[in-house]
Amino acid sequence: MAFLHHYLLIFALCILYVESTDPSAQICNENSNTTTTPEITKNIDLLLTKLVQATSQTGYSASTFGLGKTKVFGLAQCRGDVPSQECSTCIQTAAKEIKTICPNRVDARLWYEYCFIRYDTKSFFGQVDTGYGMLYANVENVTDPETFNNALDALMYRVDALAAGPGSKGLGVGETKLSDFVTLYALAQCTQDLSPVSCRKCLEIANGETFCDNKKGCRVIYSSCYVRYELYPFFFPLDQKSALESSSMANYWSLTKKP
Ligand SMILES: *[C@@H]1O[C@H](CO)[C@@H](O)[C@H](O)[C@H]1NC(C)=O
Ligand SMILES: *[C@@H]1O[C@H](CO)[C@@H](O)[C@H](O)[C@H]1NC(C)=O
């Protein structure tokens, strides 16, 4: 019996582990040319190495590699609350997986819960991009939409301002008590190449996604920004159990958005 119990526990942990390491979203842009040249492929490889190194140090980097027609542009960023060890692990995985997931694409983007990586043969730095998106909404509705939405709007207003504010590195987090027992947590994140105005614009569009209306939790994942709110803690500092649980996609409906 003790053995069985142990076995089940390990099994359950494995499921959580697998879910938390799967990408949250991926885009291999079909509108871009499907075949890269060997020269571009080589530049993508070298760019990815550069991005992994720099992002592991500072949590963010935007960089280019190559010249002329074979030049590639890349950006990598960890969610700003994520500790550097988790950031480094995430970005290494992302750089390895992106080429397997999007072979021969010149425009590829890959999101994990803790980090994001992207490359393109065209420059995208500083541009608000809300065209492609992946949305996850909790299958459960809130019981008192009016009270909930008022609290959510006020909290999002606060975290959006933090994210677009000076010295934030694109991150805003906050929480608000809905009752003695219920707390609402929210996070907003922009890629660090965006200006404050562009960051706000991106977050405004993300907050307006009707897919999230009256849901107990929601994630909006765009190429330029990310918004999430939940009725449980999901941003760091977090204990290991909460970190695993909050990375799970179980109990969420997803929606893929295309431009
Ligand atoms: C695809 O490649 C061709 C030839 O290099 C180029 O003329 C065309 O603009 C490219 N299309 C896109 C969508 O990038
Ligand atoms: C949540 O609300 C939507 C829209 O009003 C409704 O279609 C759906 O059935 C509700 N879901 C649950 C689990 O009650």
Tab-separated table of C-alpha atoms and ligand atoms in Angstrom:
chain	number	residue	atom	x	y	z
A	1	MET	CA	0.000	0.000	0.000
A	2	ALA	CA	2.797	2.357	0.955
A	3	PHE	CA	4.528	1.381	-2.262
A	4	LEU	CA	1.434	2.099	-4.330
A	5	HIS	CA	1.016	5.455	-2.656
A	6	HIS	CA	4.582	6.346	-3.475
A	7	TYR	CA	4.167	5.231	-7.036
A	8	LEU	CA	1.063	7.367	-7.536
A	9	LEU	CA	2.773	10.401	-6.070
A	10	ILE	CA	5.704	10.050	-8.444
A	11	PHE	CA	3.309	9.583	-11.332
A	12	ALA	CA	1.386	12.735	-10.392
A	13	LEU	CA	4.600	14.753	-10.117
A	14	CYS	CA	5.670	13.532	-13.537
A	15	ILE	CA	2.457	14.800	-15.110
A	16	LEU	CA	2.930	18.219	-13.563
A	17	TYR	CA	6.547	18.253	-14.624
A	18	VAL	CA	5.711	17.422	-18.235
A	19	GLU	CA	3.031	20.076	-18.367
A	20	SER	CA	5.250	22.752	-16.923
A	21	THR	CA	8.010	22.088	-19.437
A	22	ASP	CA	5.820	22.021	-22.528
A	23	PRO	CA	5.687	25.278	-24.464
A	24	SER	CA	2.670	27.456	-23.649
A	25	ALA	CA	2.512	28.562	-27.258
A	26	GLN	CA	4.414	28.351	-30.510
A	27	ILE	CA	4.292	30.086	-33.832
A	28	CYS	CA	6.054	28.948	-36.949
A	29	ASN	CA	4.844	31.722	-39.215
A	30	GLU	CA	3.395	30.157	-42.380
A	31	ASN	CA	3.433	33.511	-44.135
A	32	SER	CA	7.192	33.605	-44.033
A	33	ASN	CA	9.259	31.651	-46.511
A	34	THR	CA	9.402	28.050	-45.492
A	35	THR	CA	12.954	27.368	-46.437
A	36	THR	CA	15.947	29.000	-44.901
A	37	THR	CA	19.239	28.987	-46.753
A	38	PRO	CA	22.235	27.265	-45.147
A	39	GLU	CA	23.692	30.725	-44.483
A	40	ILE	CA	20.552	31.884	-42.640
A	41	THR	CA	20.394	28.614	-40.693
A	42	LYS	CA	23.962	29.153	-39.569
A	43	ASN	CA	23.178	32.719	-38.514
A	44	ILE	CA	20.115	31.557	-36.580
A	45	ASP	CA	22.285	29.028	-34.721
A	46	LEU	CA	24.839	31.658	-33.797
A	47	LEU	CA	22.145	34.157	-32.872
A	48	LEU	CA	20.496	31.632	-30.551
A	49	THR	CA	23.810	30.970	-28.802
A	50	LYS	CA	24.248	34.698	-28.287
A	51	LEU	CA	20.695	35.092	-26.962
A	52	VAL	CA	21.042	32.210	-24.496
A	53	GLN	CA	24.277	33.604	-23.096
A	54	ALA	CA	23.040	37.168	-22.644
A	55	THR	CA	19.544	36.268	-21.395
A	56	SER	CA	20.917	33.833	-18.818
A	57	GLN	CA	22.880	36.767	-17.366
A	58	THR	CA	20.304	39.536	-17.377
A	59	GLY	CA	16.894	38.006	-18.160
A	60	TYR	CA	16.618	39.797	-21.505
A	61	SER	CA	18.453	40.350	-24.754
A	62	ALA	CA	17.761	41.541	-28.267
A	63	SER	CA	20.400	41.000	-30.858
A	64	THR	CA	21.210	40.374	-34.515
A	65	PHE	CA	23.567	38.143	-36.420
A	66	GLY	CA	24.826	38.273	-39.993
A	67	LEU	CA	24.729	40.878	-42.720
A	68	GLY	CA	22.532	41.892	-45.636
A	69	LYS	CA	20.021	39.318	-46.853
A	70	THR	CA	21.060	36.690	-44.328
A	71	LYS	CA	20.813	38.923	-41.273
A	72	VAL	CA	18.615	37.557	-38.481
A	73	PHE	CA	16.981	39.384	-35.579
A	74	GLY	CA	16.321	37.759	-32.233
A	75	LEU	CA	14.866	38.513	-28.837
A	76	ALA	CA	14.708	36.452	-25.665
A	77	GLN	CA	13.221	37.379	-22.327
A	78	CYS	CA	12.346	35.670	-19.087
A	79	ARG	CA	9.282	36.663	-17.127
A	80	GLY	CA	10.689	39.343	-14.845
A	81	ASP	CA	9.818	37.626	-11.555
A	82	VAL	CA	11.519	34.339	-12.475
A	83	PRO	CA	14.747	33.553	-10.558
A	84	SER	CA	17.921	33.477	-12.665
A	85	GLN	CA	18.447	29.706	-12.393
A	86	GLU	CA	14.938	28.970	-13.731
A	87	CYS	CA	15.406	31.665	-16.352
A	88	SER	CA	18.632	30.163	-17.584
A	89	THR	CA	17.163	26.652	-17.756
A	90	CYS	CA	14.081	27.917	-19.595
A	91	ILE	CA	15.965	29.894	-22.208
A	92	GLN	CA	18.355	27.026	-22.922
A	93	THR	CA	15.413	24.686	-23.479
A	94	ALA	CA	13.639	27.266	-25.622
A	95	ALA	CA	16.649	27.843	-27.866
A	96	LYS	CA	17.075	24.108	-28.359
A	97	GLU	CA	13.402	23.433	-29.055
A	98	ILE	CA	12.578	26.357	-31.326
A	99	LYS	CA	14.491	24.948	-34.268
A	100	THR	CA	13.015	21.477	-33.806
A	101	ILE	CA	9.486	22.850	-33.503
A	102	CYS	CA	9.823	25.305	-36.401
A	103	PRO	CA	12.283	23.721	-38.840
A	104	ASN	CA	13.335	25.949	-41.723
A	105	ARG	CA	11.122	28.858	-40.722
A	106	VAL	CA	12.541	32.347	-40.844
A	107	ASP	CA	9.928	33.642	-38.366
A	108	ALA	CA	9.633	31.512	-35.245
A	109	ARG	CA	8.383	32.253	-31.730
A	110	LEU	CA	8.197	30.031	-28.712
A	111	TRP	CA	6.684	30.725	-25.294
A	112	TYR	CA	7.133	28.889	-22.049
A	113	GLU	CA	5.639	29.866	-18.724
A	114	TYR	CA	8.959	31.391	-17.660
A	115	CYS	CA	10.464	32.651	-20.908
A	116	PHE	CA	9.962	33.674	-24.530
A	117	ILE	CA	12.240	33.468	-27.550
A	118	ARG	CA	11.806	34.745	-31.073
A	119	TYR	CA	13.753	35.221	-34.284
A	120	ASP	CA	12.981	36.621	-37.707
A	121	THR	CA	14.761	37.671	-40.874
A	122	LYS	CA	12.891	40.990	-40.606
A	123	SER	CA	13.383	43.448	-37.760
A	124	PHE	CA	10.559	43.503	-35.220
A	125	PHE	CA	12.284	45.441	-32.440
A	126	GLY	CA	10.123	48.077	-30.788
A	127	GLN	CA	6.957	47.106	-32.659
A	128	VAL	CA	3.713	46.275	-30.871
A	129	ASP	CA	2.690	42.837	-32.097
A	130	THR	CA	-0.653	41.512	-30.908
A	131	GLY	CA	-1.495	39.679	-34.132
A	132	TYR	CA	-0.634	36.185	-33.087
A	133	GLY	CA	-1.796	35.116	-29.688
A	134	MET	CA	-2.506	32.199	-27.440
A	135	LEU	CA	-5.165	32.584	-24.774
A	136	TYR	CA	-5.911	30.325	-21.830
A	137	ALA	CA	-9.062	30.848	-19.782
A	138	ASN	CA	-10.090	28.952	-16.672
A	139	VAL	CA	-13.123	26.795	-17.516
A	140	GLU	CA	-14.907	28.175	-14.424
A	141	ASN	CA	-16.805	31.465	-14.344
A	142	VAL	CA	-16.672	33.853	-11.409
A	143	THR	CA	-19.780	33.871	-9.225
A	144	ASP	CA	-20.061	37.633	-8.810
A	145	PRO	CA	-18.896	39.221	-12.084
A	146	GLU	CA	-19.536	42.839	-11.106
A	147	THR	CA	-17.464	42.809	-7.903
A	148	PHE	CA	-14.798	40.629	-9.511
A	149	ASN	CA	-14.429	42.781	-12.614
A	150	ASN	CA	-14.185	46.002	-10.615
A	151	ALA	CA	-11.386	44.514	-8.514
A	152	LEU	CA	-9.688	43.046	-11.594
A	153	ASP	CA	-9.821	46.325	-13.547
A	154	ALA	CA	-8.323	48.244	-10.618
A	155	LEU	CA	-5.575	45.678	-10.164
A	156	MET	CA	-4.744	45.496	-13.883
A	157	TYR	CA	-4.576	49.285	-14.011
A	158	ARG	CA	-1.969	49.127	-11.270
A	159	VAL	CA	0.163	46.305	-12.711
A	160	ASP	CA	0.003	47.744	-16.257
A	161	ALA	CA	1.344	51.050	-14.931
A	162	LEU	CA	4.157	49.215	-13.174
A	163	ALA	CA	5.028	47.230	-16.310
A	164	ALA	CA	5.195	50.368	-18.458
A	165	GLY	CA	6.901	52.374	-15.722
A	166	PRO	CA	10.575	53.236	-15.310
A	167	GLY	CA	12.985	50.625	-13.969
A	168	SER	CA	10.444	47.800	-14.135
A	169	LYS	CA	12.160	45.823	-16.914
A	170	GLY	CA	8.683	45.423	-18.394
A	171	LEU	CA	7.192	43.654	-15.384
A	172	GLY	CA	4.268	44.520	-13.147
A	173	VAL	CA	2.797	42.269	-10.452
A	174	GLY	CA	0.200	42.839	-7.772
A	175	GLU	CA	-2.511	41.307	-5.659
A	176	THR	CA	-5.738	42.396	-4.049
A	177	LYS	CA	-7.960	40.755	-1.458
A	178	LEU	CA	-11.498	39.987	-2.657
A	179	SER	CA	-12.487	38.662	0.773
A	180	ASP	CA	-10.815	37.301	3.906
A	181	PHE	CA	-10.183	34.050	2.085
A	182	VAL	CA	-9.842	34.982	-1.576
A	183	THR	CA	-6.965	36.894	-3.172
A	184	LEU	CA	-6.661	37.920	-6.796
A	185	TYR	CA	-3.158	37.915	-8.308
A	186	ALA	CA	-2.156	39.631	-11.558
A	187	LEU	CA	0.923	40.025	-13.718
A	188	ALA	CA	1.649	42.144	-16.786
A	189	GLN	CA	4.809	41.885	-18.835
A	190	CYS	CA	6.096	43.644	-21.950
A	191	THR	CA	9.128	42.725	-23.983
A	192	GLN	CA	11.845	45.172	-23.020
A	193	ASP	CA	12.335	46.529	-26.551
A	194	LEU	CA	8.993	48.366	-26.276
A	195	SER	CA	8.675	52.010	-25.262
A	196	PRO	CA	6.359	52.766	-22.298
A	197	VAL	CA	3.653	53.965	-24.699
A	198	SER	CA	3.915	50.823	-26.824
A	199	CYS	CA	3.908	48.639	-23.711
A	200	ARG	CA	0.685	50.259	-22.487
A	201	LYS	CA	-0.904	49.860	-25.907
A	202	CYS	CA	-0.076	46.147	-25.995
A	203	LEU	CA	-1.392	45.557	-22.468
A	204	GLU	CA	-4.567	47.485	-23.237
A	205	ILE	CA	-5.325	45.160	-26.149
A	206	ALA	CA	-4.501	42.110	-24.014
A	207	ASN	CA	-6.819	43.272	-21.207
A	208	GLY	CA	-9.610	43.710	-23.745
A	209	GLU	CA	-9.668	40.061	-24.861
A	210	THR	CA	-13.308	39.002	-24.370
A	211	PHE	CA	-12.274	35.339	-24.184
A	212	CYS	CA	-11.240	36.125	-20.589
A	213	ASP	CA	-14.549	37.763	-19.616
A	214	ASN	CA	-15.842	36.569	-16.223
A	215	LYS	CA	-13.285	33.764	-16.008
A	216	LYS	CA	-11.645	32.819	-12.717
A	217	GLY	CA	-8.246	33.018	-14.356
A	218	CYS	CA	-6.803	33.904	-17.732
A	219	ARG	CA	-3.569	34.191	-19.687
A	220	VAL	CA	-3.098	36.308	-22.809
A	221	ILE	CA	0.137	35.569	-24.622
A	222	TYR	CA	1.238	37.919	-27.415
A	223	SER	CA	4.628	38.405	-29.056
A	224	SER	CA	5.025	41.801	-27.357
A	225	CYS	CA	3.294	41.348	-24.033
A	226	TYR	CA	1.792	38.909	-21.598
A	227	VAL	CA	-1.022	39.259	-19.080
A	228	ARG	CA	-2.208	36.777	-16.498
A	229	TYR	CA	-4.534	36.835	-13.521
A	230	GLU	CA	-5.534	34.012	-11.156
A	231	LEU	CA	-7.209	33.357	-7.815
A	232	TYR	CA	-4.029	31.616	-6.648
A	233	PRO	CA	-0.387	32.740	-6.431
A	234	PHE	CA	1.604	32.105	-9.628
A	235	PHE	CA	4.462	34.616	-9.702
A	236	PHE	CA	7.695	34.408	-7.740
A	237	PRO	CA	8.572	34.241	-4.891
A	238	LEU	CA	6.767	30.881	-4.916
A	239	ASP	CA	7.392	27.563	-3.182
A	240	GLN	CA	8.096	24.603	-5.446
A	241	LYS	CA	4.631	23.092	-5.123
A	242	SER	CA	2.886	26.337	-6.089
A	243	ALA	CA	5.363	26.827	-8.931
A	244	LEU	CA	4.500	23.420	-10.379
A	245	GLU	CA	0.760	23.808	-9.872
A	246	SER	CA	0.606	27.269	-11.359
A	247	SER	CA	2.411	26.099	-14.510
A	248	SER	CA	-0.280	23.533	-15.248
A	249	MET	CA	-2.628	24.093	-18.182
A	250	ALA	CA	-5.198	21.616	-16.889
A	251	ASN	CA	-8.623	23.191	-16.332
A	252	TYR	CA	-8.062	25.858	-18.997
A	253	TRP	CA	-9.581	26.349	-22.393
A	254	SER	CA	-7.273	27.663	-25.042
A	255	LEU	CA	-7.791	29.880	-28.050
A	256	THR	CA	-5.307	30.552	-30.826
A	257	LYS	CA	-5.438	34.006	-32.390
A	258	LYS	CA	-4.108	34.787	-35.857
A	259	PRO	CA	-3.737	38.164	-37.548
B	1	LIG	C1	10.287	34.746	-50.050
B	1	LIG	O1	11.510	34.724	-50.727
B	1	LIG	C2	11.506	35.384	-52.007
B	1	LIG	C3	12.837	35.161	-52.669
B	1	LIG	O2	13.905	35.309	-51.784
B	1	LIG	C4	11.192	36.861	-51.781
B	1	LIG	O3	11.147	37.539	-53.027
B	1	LIG	C5	9.850	36.990	-51.074
B	1	LIG	O4	9.603	38.357	-50.765
B	1	LIG	C6	9.844	36.170	-49.770
B	1	LIG	N1	8.497	36.163	-49.189
B	1	LIG	C7	8.278	36.473	-47.910
B	1	LIG	C8	6.871	36.402	-47.462
B	1	LIG	O5	9.157	36.762	-47.109
B	2	LIG	C1	-19.626	30.368	-18.146
B	2	LIG	O1	-20.274	31.414	-18.799
B	2	LIG	C2	-20.461	31.217	-20.183
B	2	LIG	C3	-20.980	32.517	-20.796
B	2	LIG	O2	-22.044	33.040	-20.059
B	2	LIG	C4	-21.372	30.012	-20.389
B	2	LIG	O3	-21.565	29.782	-21.764
B	2	LIG	C5	-20.706	28.797	-19.749
B	2	LIG	O4	-21.564	27.673	-19.845
B	2	LIG	C6	-20.368	29.051	-18.286
B	2	LIG	N1	-19.541	27.950	-17.801
B	2	LIG	C7	-19.776	27.324	-16.641
B	2	LIG	C8	-18.807	26.229	-16.273
B	2	LIG	O5	-20.692	27.614	-15.905
